[in-house]
XYZ file of C-alpha atoms in Angstrom:
526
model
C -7.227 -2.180 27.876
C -4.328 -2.015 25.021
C -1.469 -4.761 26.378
C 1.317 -5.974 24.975
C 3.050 -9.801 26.345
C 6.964 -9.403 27.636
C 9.072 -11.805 28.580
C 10.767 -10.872 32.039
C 13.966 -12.132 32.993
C 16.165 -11.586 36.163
C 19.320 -11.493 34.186
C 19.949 -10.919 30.615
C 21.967 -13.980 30.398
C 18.930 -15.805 31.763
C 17.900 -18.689 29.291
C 14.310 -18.937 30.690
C 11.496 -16.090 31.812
C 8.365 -15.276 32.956
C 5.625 -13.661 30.666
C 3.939 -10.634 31.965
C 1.137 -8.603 31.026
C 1.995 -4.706 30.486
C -0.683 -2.418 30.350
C -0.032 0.763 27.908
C -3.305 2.380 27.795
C -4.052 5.612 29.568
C -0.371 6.774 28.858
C 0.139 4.742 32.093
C 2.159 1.158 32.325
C 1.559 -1.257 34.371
C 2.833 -4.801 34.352
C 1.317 -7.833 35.748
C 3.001 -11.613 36.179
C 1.526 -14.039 33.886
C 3.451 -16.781 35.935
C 3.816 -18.734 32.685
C 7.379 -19.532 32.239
C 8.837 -19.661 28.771
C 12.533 -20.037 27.488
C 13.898 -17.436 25.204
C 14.431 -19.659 22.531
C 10.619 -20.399 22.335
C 9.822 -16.450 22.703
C 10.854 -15.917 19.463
C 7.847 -17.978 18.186
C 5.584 -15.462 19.745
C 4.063 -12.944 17.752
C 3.477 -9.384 18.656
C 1.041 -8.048 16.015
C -2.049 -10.906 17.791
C -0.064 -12.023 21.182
C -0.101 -15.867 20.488
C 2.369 -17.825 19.292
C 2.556 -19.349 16.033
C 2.292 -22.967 14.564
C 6.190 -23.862 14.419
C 5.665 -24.186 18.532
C 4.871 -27.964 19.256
C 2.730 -26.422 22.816
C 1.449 -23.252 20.698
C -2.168 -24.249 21.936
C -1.412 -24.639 25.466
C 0.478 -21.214 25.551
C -1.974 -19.343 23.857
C -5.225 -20.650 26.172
C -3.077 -19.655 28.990
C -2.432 -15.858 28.060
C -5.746 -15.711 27.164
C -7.300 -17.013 30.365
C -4.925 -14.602 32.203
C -5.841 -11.542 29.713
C -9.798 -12.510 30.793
C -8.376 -12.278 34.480
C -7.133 -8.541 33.925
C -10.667 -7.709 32.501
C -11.279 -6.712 36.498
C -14.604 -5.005 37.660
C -13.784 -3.910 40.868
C -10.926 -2.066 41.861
C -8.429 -1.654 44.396
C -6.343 1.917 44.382
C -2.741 1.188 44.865
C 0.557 3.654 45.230
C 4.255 3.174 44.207
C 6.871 5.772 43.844
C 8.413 6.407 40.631
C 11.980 8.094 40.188
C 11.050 8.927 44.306
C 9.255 11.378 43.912
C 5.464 11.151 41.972
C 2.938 8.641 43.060
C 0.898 6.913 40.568
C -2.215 5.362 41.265
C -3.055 2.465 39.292
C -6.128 -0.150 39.519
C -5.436 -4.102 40.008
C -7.516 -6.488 40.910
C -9.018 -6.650 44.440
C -12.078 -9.104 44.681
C -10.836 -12.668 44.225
C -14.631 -13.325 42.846
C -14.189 -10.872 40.207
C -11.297 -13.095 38.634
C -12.998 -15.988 36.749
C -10.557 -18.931 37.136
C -10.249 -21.799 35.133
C -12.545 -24.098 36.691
C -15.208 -21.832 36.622
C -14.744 -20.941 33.068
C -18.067 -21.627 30.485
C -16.839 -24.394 28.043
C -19.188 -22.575 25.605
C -17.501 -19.252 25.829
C -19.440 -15.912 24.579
C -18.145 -14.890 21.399
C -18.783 -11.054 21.441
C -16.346 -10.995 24.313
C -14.279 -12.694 22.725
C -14.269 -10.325 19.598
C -13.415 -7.752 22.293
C -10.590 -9.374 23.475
C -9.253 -9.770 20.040
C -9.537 -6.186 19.033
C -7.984 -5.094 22.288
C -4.756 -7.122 20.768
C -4.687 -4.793 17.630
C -1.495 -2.474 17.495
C -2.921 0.115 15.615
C -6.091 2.326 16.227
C -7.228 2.064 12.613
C -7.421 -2.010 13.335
C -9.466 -1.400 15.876
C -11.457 0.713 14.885
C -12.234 -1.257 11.415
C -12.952 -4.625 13.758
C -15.239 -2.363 15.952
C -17.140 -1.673 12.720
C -17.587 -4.844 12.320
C -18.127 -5.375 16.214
C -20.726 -2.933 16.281
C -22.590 -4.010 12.733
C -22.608 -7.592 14.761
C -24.500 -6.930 17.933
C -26.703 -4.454 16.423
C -27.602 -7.187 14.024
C -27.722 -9.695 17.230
C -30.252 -7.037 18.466
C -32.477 -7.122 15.456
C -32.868 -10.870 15.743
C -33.983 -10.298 19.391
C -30.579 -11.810 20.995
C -28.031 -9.449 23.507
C -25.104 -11.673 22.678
C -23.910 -14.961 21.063
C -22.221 -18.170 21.954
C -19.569 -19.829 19.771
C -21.705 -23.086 19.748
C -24.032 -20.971 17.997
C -21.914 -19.561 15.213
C -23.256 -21.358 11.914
C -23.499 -20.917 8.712
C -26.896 -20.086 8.908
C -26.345 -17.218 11.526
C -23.612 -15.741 9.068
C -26.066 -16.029 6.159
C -28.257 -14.366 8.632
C -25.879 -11.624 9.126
C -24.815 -11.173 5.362
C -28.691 -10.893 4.679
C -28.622 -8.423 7.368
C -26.239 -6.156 5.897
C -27.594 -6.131 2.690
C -30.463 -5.993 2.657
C -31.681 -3.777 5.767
C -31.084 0.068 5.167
C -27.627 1.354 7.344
C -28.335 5.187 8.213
C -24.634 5.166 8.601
C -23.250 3.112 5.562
C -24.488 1.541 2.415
C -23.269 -2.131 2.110
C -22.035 -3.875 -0.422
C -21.001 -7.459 -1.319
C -17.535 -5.818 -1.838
C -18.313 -4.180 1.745
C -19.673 -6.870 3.254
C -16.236 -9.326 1.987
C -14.099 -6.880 4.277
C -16.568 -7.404 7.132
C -16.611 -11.426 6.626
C -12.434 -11.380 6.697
C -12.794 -9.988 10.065
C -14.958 -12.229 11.556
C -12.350 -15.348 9.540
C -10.319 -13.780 11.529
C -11.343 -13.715 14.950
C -12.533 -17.265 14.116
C -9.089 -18.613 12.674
C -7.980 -17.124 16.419
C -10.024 -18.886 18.483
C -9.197 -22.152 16.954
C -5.439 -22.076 16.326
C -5.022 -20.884 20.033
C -7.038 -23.457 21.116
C -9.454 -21.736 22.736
C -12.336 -22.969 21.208
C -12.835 -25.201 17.806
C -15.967 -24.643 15.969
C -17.502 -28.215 14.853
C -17.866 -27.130 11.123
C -16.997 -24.398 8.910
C -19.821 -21.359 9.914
C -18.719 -19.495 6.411
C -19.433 -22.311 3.979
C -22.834 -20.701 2.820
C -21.635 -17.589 1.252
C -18.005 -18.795 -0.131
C -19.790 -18.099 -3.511
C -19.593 -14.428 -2.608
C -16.768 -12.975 -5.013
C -15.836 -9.126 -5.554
C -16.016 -7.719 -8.561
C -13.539 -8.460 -10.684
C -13.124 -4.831 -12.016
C -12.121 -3.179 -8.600
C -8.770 -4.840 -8.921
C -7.664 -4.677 -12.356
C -4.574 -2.433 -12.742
C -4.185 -0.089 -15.932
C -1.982 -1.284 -19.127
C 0.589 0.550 -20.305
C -1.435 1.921 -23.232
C -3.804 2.826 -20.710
C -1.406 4.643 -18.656
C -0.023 6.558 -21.710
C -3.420 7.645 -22.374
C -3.961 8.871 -18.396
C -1.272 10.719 -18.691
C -2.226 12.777 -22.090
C -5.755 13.054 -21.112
C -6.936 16.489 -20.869
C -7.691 17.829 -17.244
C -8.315 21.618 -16.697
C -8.664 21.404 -12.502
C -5.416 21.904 -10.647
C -6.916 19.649 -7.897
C -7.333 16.770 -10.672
C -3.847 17.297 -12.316
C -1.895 16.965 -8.794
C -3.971 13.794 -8.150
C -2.468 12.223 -11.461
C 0.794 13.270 -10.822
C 0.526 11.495 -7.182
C -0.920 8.602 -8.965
C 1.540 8.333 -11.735
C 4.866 8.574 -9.361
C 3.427 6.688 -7.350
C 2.998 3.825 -9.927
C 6.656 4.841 -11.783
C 8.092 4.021 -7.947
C 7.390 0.389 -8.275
C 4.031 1.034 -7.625
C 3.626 2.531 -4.219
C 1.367 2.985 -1.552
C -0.838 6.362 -1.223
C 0.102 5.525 2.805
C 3.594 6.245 1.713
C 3.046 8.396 -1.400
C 1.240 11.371 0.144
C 3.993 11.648 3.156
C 7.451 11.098 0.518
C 9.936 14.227 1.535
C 12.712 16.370 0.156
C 15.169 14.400 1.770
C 14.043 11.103 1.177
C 15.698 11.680 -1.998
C 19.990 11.662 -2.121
C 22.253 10.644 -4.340
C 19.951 10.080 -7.118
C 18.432 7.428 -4.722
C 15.215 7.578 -3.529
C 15.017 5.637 0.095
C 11.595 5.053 2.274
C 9.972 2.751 4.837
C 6.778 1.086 4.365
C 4.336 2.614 6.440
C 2.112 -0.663 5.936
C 4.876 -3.790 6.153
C 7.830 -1.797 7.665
C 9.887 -3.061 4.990
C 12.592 -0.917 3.680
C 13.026 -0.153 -0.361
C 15.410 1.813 -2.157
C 15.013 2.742 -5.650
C 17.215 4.528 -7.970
C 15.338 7.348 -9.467
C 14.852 6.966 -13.585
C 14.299 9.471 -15.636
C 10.687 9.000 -15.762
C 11.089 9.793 -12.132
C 12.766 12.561 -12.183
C 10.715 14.168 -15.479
C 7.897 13.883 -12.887
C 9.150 15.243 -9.750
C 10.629 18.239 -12.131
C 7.049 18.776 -13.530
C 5.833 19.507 -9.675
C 8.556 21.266 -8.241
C 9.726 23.079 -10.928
C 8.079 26.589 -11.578
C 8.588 26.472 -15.552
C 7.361 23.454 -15.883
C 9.368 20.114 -16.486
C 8.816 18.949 -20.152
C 10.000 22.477 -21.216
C 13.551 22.587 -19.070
C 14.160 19.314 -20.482
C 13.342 19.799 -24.091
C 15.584 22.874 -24.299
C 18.176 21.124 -22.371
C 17.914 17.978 -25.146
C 17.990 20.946 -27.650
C 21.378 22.155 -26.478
C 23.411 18.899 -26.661
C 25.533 18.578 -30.094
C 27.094 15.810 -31.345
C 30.679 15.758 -33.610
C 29.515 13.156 -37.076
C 29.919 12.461 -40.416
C 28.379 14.501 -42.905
C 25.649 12.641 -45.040
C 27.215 14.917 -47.861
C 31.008 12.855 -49.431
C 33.594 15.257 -49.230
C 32.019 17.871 -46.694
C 34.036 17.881 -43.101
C 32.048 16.550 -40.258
C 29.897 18.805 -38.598
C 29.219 19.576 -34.981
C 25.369 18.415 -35.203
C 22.697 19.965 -32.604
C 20.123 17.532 -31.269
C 17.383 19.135 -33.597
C 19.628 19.148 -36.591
C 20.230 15.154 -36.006
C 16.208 14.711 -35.789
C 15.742 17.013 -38.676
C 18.520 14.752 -40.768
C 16.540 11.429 -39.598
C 13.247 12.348 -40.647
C 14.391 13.739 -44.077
C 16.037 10.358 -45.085
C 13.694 8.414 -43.489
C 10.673 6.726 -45.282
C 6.876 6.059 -43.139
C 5.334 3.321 -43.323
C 2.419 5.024 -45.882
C 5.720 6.235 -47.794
C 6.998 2.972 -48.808
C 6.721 1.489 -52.611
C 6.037 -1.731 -53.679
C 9.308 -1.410 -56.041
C 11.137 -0.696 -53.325
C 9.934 -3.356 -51.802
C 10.321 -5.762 -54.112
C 14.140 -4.648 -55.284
C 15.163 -5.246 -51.643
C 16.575 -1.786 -51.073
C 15.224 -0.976 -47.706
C 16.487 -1.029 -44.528
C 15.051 -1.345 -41.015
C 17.491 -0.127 -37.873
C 15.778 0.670 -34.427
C 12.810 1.358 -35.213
C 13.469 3.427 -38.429
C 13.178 2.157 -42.319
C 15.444 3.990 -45.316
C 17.117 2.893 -48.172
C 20.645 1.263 -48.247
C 22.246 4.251 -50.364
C 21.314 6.253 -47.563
C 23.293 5.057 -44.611
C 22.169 7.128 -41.162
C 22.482 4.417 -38.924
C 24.982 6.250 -36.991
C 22.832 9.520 -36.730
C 19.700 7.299 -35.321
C 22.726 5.964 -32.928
C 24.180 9.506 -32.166
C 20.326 10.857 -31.198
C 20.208 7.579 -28.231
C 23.002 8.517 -27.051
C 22.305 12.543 -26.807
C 19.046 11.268 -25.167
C 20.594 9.169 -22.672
C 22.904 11.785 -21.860
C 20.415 14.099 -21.306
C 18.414 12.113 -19.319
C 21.342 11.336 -17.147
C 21.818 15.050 -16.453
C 18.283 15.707 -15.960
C 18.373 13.189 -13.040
C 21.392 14.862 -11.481
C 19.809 18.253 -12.239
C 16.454 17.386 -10.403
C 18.388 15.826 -7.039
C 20.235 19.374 -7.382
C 16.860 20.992 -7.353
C 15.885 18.758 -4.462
C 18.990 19.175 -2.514
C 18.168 23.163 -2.092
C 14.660 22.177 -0.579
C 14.166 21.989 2.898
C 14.582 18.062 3.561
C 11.590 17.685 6.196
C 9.171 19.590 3.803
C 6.335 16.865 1.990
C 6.664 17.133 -2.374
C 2.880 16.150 -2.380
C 0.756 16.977 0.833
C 1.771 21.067 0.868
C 0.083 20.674 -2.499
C -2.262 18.113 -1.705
C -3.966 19.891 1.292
C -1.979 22.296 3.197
C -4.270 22.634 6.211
C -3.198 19.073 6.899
C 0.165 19.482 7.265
C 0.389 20.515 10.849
C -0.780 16.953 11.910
C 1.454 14.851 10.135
C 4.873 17.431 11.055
C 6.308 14.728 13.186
C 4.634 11.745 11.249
C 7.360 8.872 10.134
C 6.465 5.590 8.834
C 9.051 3.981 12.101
C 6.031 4.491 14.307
C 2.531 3.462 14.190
C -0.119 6.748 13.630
C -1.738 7.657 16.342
C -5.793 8.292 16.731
C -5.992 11.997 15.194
C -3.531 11.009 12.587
C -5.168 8.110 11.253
C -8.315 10.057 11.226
C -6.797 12.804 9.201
C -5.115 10.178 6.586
C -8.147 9.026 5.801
C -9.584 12.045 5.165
C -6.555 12.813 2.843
C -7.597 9.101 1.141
C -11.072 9.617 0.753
C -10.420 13.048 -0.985
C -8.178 11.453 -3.250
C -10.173 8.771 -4.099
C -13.006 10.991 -4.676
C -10.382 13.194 -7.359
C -9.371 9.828 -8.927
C -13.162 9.165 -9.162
C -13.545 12.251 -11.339
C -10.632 11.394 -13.392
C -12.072 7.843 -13.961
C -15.027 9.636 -15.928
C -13.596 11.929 -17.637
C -11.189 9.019 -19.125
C -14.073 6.960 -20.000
C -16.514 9.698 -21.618
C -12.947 10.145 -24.154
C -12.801 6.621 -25.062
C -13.675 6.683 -28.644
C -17.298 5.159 -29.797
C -15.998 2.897 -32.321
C -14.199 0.966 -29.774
C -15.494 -1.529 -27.348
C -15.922 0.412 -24.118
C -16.613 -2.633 -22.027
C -12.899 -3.690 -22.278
C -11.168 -0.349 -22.111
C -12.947 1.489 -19.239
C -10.336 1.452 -16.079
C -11.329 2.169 -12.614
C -8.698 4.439 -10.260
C -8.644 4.186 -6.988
C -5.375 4.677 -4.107
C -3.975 1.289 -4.244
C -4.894 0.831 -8.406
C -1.454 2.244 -9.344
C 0.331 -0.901 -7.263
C -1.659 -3.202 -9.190
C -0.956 -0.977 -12.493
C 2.859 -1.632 -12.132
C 2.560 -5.185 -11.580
C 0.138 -5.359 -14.578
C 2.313 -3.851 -16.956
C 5.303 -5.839 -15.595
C 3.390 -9.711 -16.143
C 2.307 -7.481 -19.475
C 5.730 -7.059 -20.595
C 6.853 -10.947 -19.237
C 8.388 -10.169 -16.633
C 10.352 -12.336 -14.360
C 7.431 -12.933 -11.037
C 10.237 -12.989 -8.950
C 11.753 -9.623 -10.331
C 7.944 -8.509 -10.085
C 8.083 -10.194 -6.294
C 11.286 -8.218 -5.514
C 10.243 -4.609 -7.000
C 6.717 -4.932 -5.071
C 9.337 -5.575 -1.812
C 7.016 -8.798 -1.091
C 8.493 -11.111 1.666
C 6.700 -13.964 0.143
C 6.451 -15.147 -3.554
C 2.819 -16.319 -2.674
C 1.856 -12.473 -2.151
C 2.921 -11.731 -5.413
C 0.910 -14.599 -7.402
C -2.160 -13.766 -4.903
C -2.018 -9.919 -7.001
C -1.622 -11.707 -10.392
C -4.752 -13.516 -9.421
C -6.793 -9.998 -8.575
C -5.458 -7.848 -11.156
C -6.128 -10.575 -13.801
């Protein structure tokens, strides 16, 4: 049964209610009196995503052992058929309980209660079908491992630690026709089971004696699987040499998705035309919910006009850069000032302009050089205003390639995915409706994660080919990356701690709620 808890009132000026049970599973609703009655004000305590209520509640405990005695009461075998009209005309049938010895009341309730139907219960609470289908993974991994040590179920008395090391031996150990585990594999499992654990004890439904984990808190991932890219080796992704189409569009989706404060392949893969306007580039977060609005840089835009643009990007924008001119002073005395082109100014820069392997040691030693931005020459040779005229052109031109590429945008249809028509066109029927407002349903989630495995798989290949380029003379251990969906998140807060960054500015462009979030990534991708 998939349930959410509402609180009923008579009138909407009521300051007190009743919860109810409402049953949304078989596209049919059906709500049942909890007969638990619970003031607005302390509603707001209760939390949606598990159906207790939290901590800040001084009766939290007594509220949550009540819903969850009255969600075991809906768990009905037998069934009663009952009619009620609806808009007075159709007749829905719906099943309640009959049999007043198929509801287990609270007297007759085991004070050792089973644990697997517990897990149940707690996976029935899940919003999403992905949740529950990961904790039935888990679910399922558990009883068949119950099975192989000759038991049909479990108590919570008899949750140790030596049952979990059981079960962690279990999964490693004994060959899985279905899935190969691994310690990194098996940590997801164990935060499941933490889970349903923490549950039962902050609801108060049942307190374990001692911590049934403590055995295999040694178990730590490895510390590679985390560990964004720096910017050097970004700069080197991006220049690296890849000759498959399927390879190149996975970079690009990697790359925007890390120059867009790092975000999620959930959110990445499903961006649209007209989630860009005004040179503003505005989404939801499939995951948190959270809105974020970023203004789109040039790197941005470079990008997105390398993808949508049939000439490819780089090239519009060098000849556009080639086309600005600038009105300066000639180098030459006495000559007029010139109306400079871009190329003319670089030319004009490099000529008076000494490299590093061109310098003298007289020069040097007479004191006649001069270093401005970036560039050395000597003080008879003043060009400090040409190397200031070239920022500016570039600025300007980067400016107008923005508005340029939210033109090109604009003339798109606004509904139409940048990355999944390119990505895998066949999937694109499934996700026509898809917005990150609503939770996916069961075919969609099953068809994202077929889009996520594929482009893990494509990062995979790109991983290898970066590492067979490293050169031999350098110590491979400490430059080899690993890629993977959520690696470009970690890469942008990587190269922001890298570059000393504010960790609240870091906090803010991640859209964390919580500062503790952020400092919990420093601590992976470090």
């Amino acid at each position: 049964m998939s349930f959410k808890i509402v609180l009923n009132r008579k009138n909407k000026s009521d300051s007190y209610g009743i919860l109810g049970i409402q049953d949304i599973s078989n596209n049919v609703k059906f709500k049942k009196s909890l007969n638990i009655k619970v003031s607005v004000e302390d509603f707001k305590h209760f939390n949606k995503d598990t159906n207790q209520f939290s901590k800040d509640l001084s009766n939290y405990k007594d509220l949550n052992s009540k819903i969850f005695s009255e969600i075991i009461k809906s768990n009905y075998k037998k069934k009663e058929t009952v009619k009620f009209k609806k808009n007075k005309a159709k007749q829905v049938t719906l099943s309640i309980p009959s049999d007043s010895n198929d509801i287990i009341s609270d007297s007759d309730s085991d004070s050792d209660p089973d644990f697997i139907d517990y897990f149940k219960q707690r996976i029935q609470a899940k919003r999403t079908f992905s949740h529950r289908e990961s904790c039935n993974n888990v679910r399922n991994k558990f009883e068949r491992f119950l099975k192989y040590e000759g038991k049909e179920t479990v108590k919570f008395s008899e949750i140790t630690p030596t049952l979990i090391e059981a079960f962690y031996n279990f999964c490693i150990d004994i060959p899985d026709p279905n899935r190969t585990m691994t310690v990194n594999g098996f940590k997801n499992y164990l935060k499941i089971l933490k889970k349903v654990v923490s549950d039962a004890e902050t609801s108060g439904f049942y307190n374990l004696p001692r911590d049934p984990f403590s055995l295999i808190k040694g178990l730590v991932r490895d510390p590679t699987d985390k560990k964004g890219l720096s910017a050097d080796q970004f700069q080197r992704l991006l220049k690296l040499d890849l000759y498959d189409s399927k390879l190149i569009l996975a970079r690009d989706i990697f790359s925007f998705a890390l120059l867009s404060n790092g975000m999620r392949f959930n959110d990445a893969i499903f961006i649209r035309y007209g989630m860009f306007k005004n040179c503003l580039f505005s989404y939801k977060m499939s995951k948190t919910k959270y809105e974020s609005s970023i203004q789109i840089s040039f790197k941005m835009a470079l990008k997105l006009l390398e993808i949508i643009a049939i000439d490819g990007g780089k090239n519009i924008y060098e000849d556009y850069l080639n086309k600005q001119s600038w009105e300066g002073i000639s180098l030459i005395p006495g000559e007029k000032n010139q109306k400079l082109t871009y190329q003319q100014i670089c030319n004009i820069i490099e000529l008076n302009s000494l490299k590093i392997n061109e310098l003298r040691e007289e020069d040097l030693e007479r004191d006649e050089l001069i270093e401005y931005k970036g560039y050395i020459f000597s003080k008879y040779k003043s060009i400090q205003h040409y190397i200031d005229a070239k920022e500016n052109l570039i600025y300007q031109a980067n400016d107008e390639l923005i508005i340029y590429v939210q033109n090109l945008i604009d003339k798109k249809n606004p509904n139409d995915f940048i990355f999944l028509d390119r990505f895998n066109k066949n999937q694109v029927k499934y996700f026509k409706h898809y917005n990150a407002k609503r939770i996916m349903t069961e075919i969609e989630t099953k068809k994202y994660r077929g889009l996520r495995n594929d482009y893990n798989l494509r990062l995979k290949k790109i991983e290898n080919i970066y590492n067979d380029s490293l050169p031999q003379h350098i110590e491979k251990h400490k430059n080899v990356i690993k890629l993977s969906a959520h690696i470009s998140r970690h890469s942008f807060a990587k190269i922001l701690v890298d570059a000393n960054i504010n960790v609240y500015l870091i906090s803010h462009a991640l859209v964390h709620r919580n500062l503790s979030t952020t400092q919990k990534l420093h601590r992976k991708i470090f």
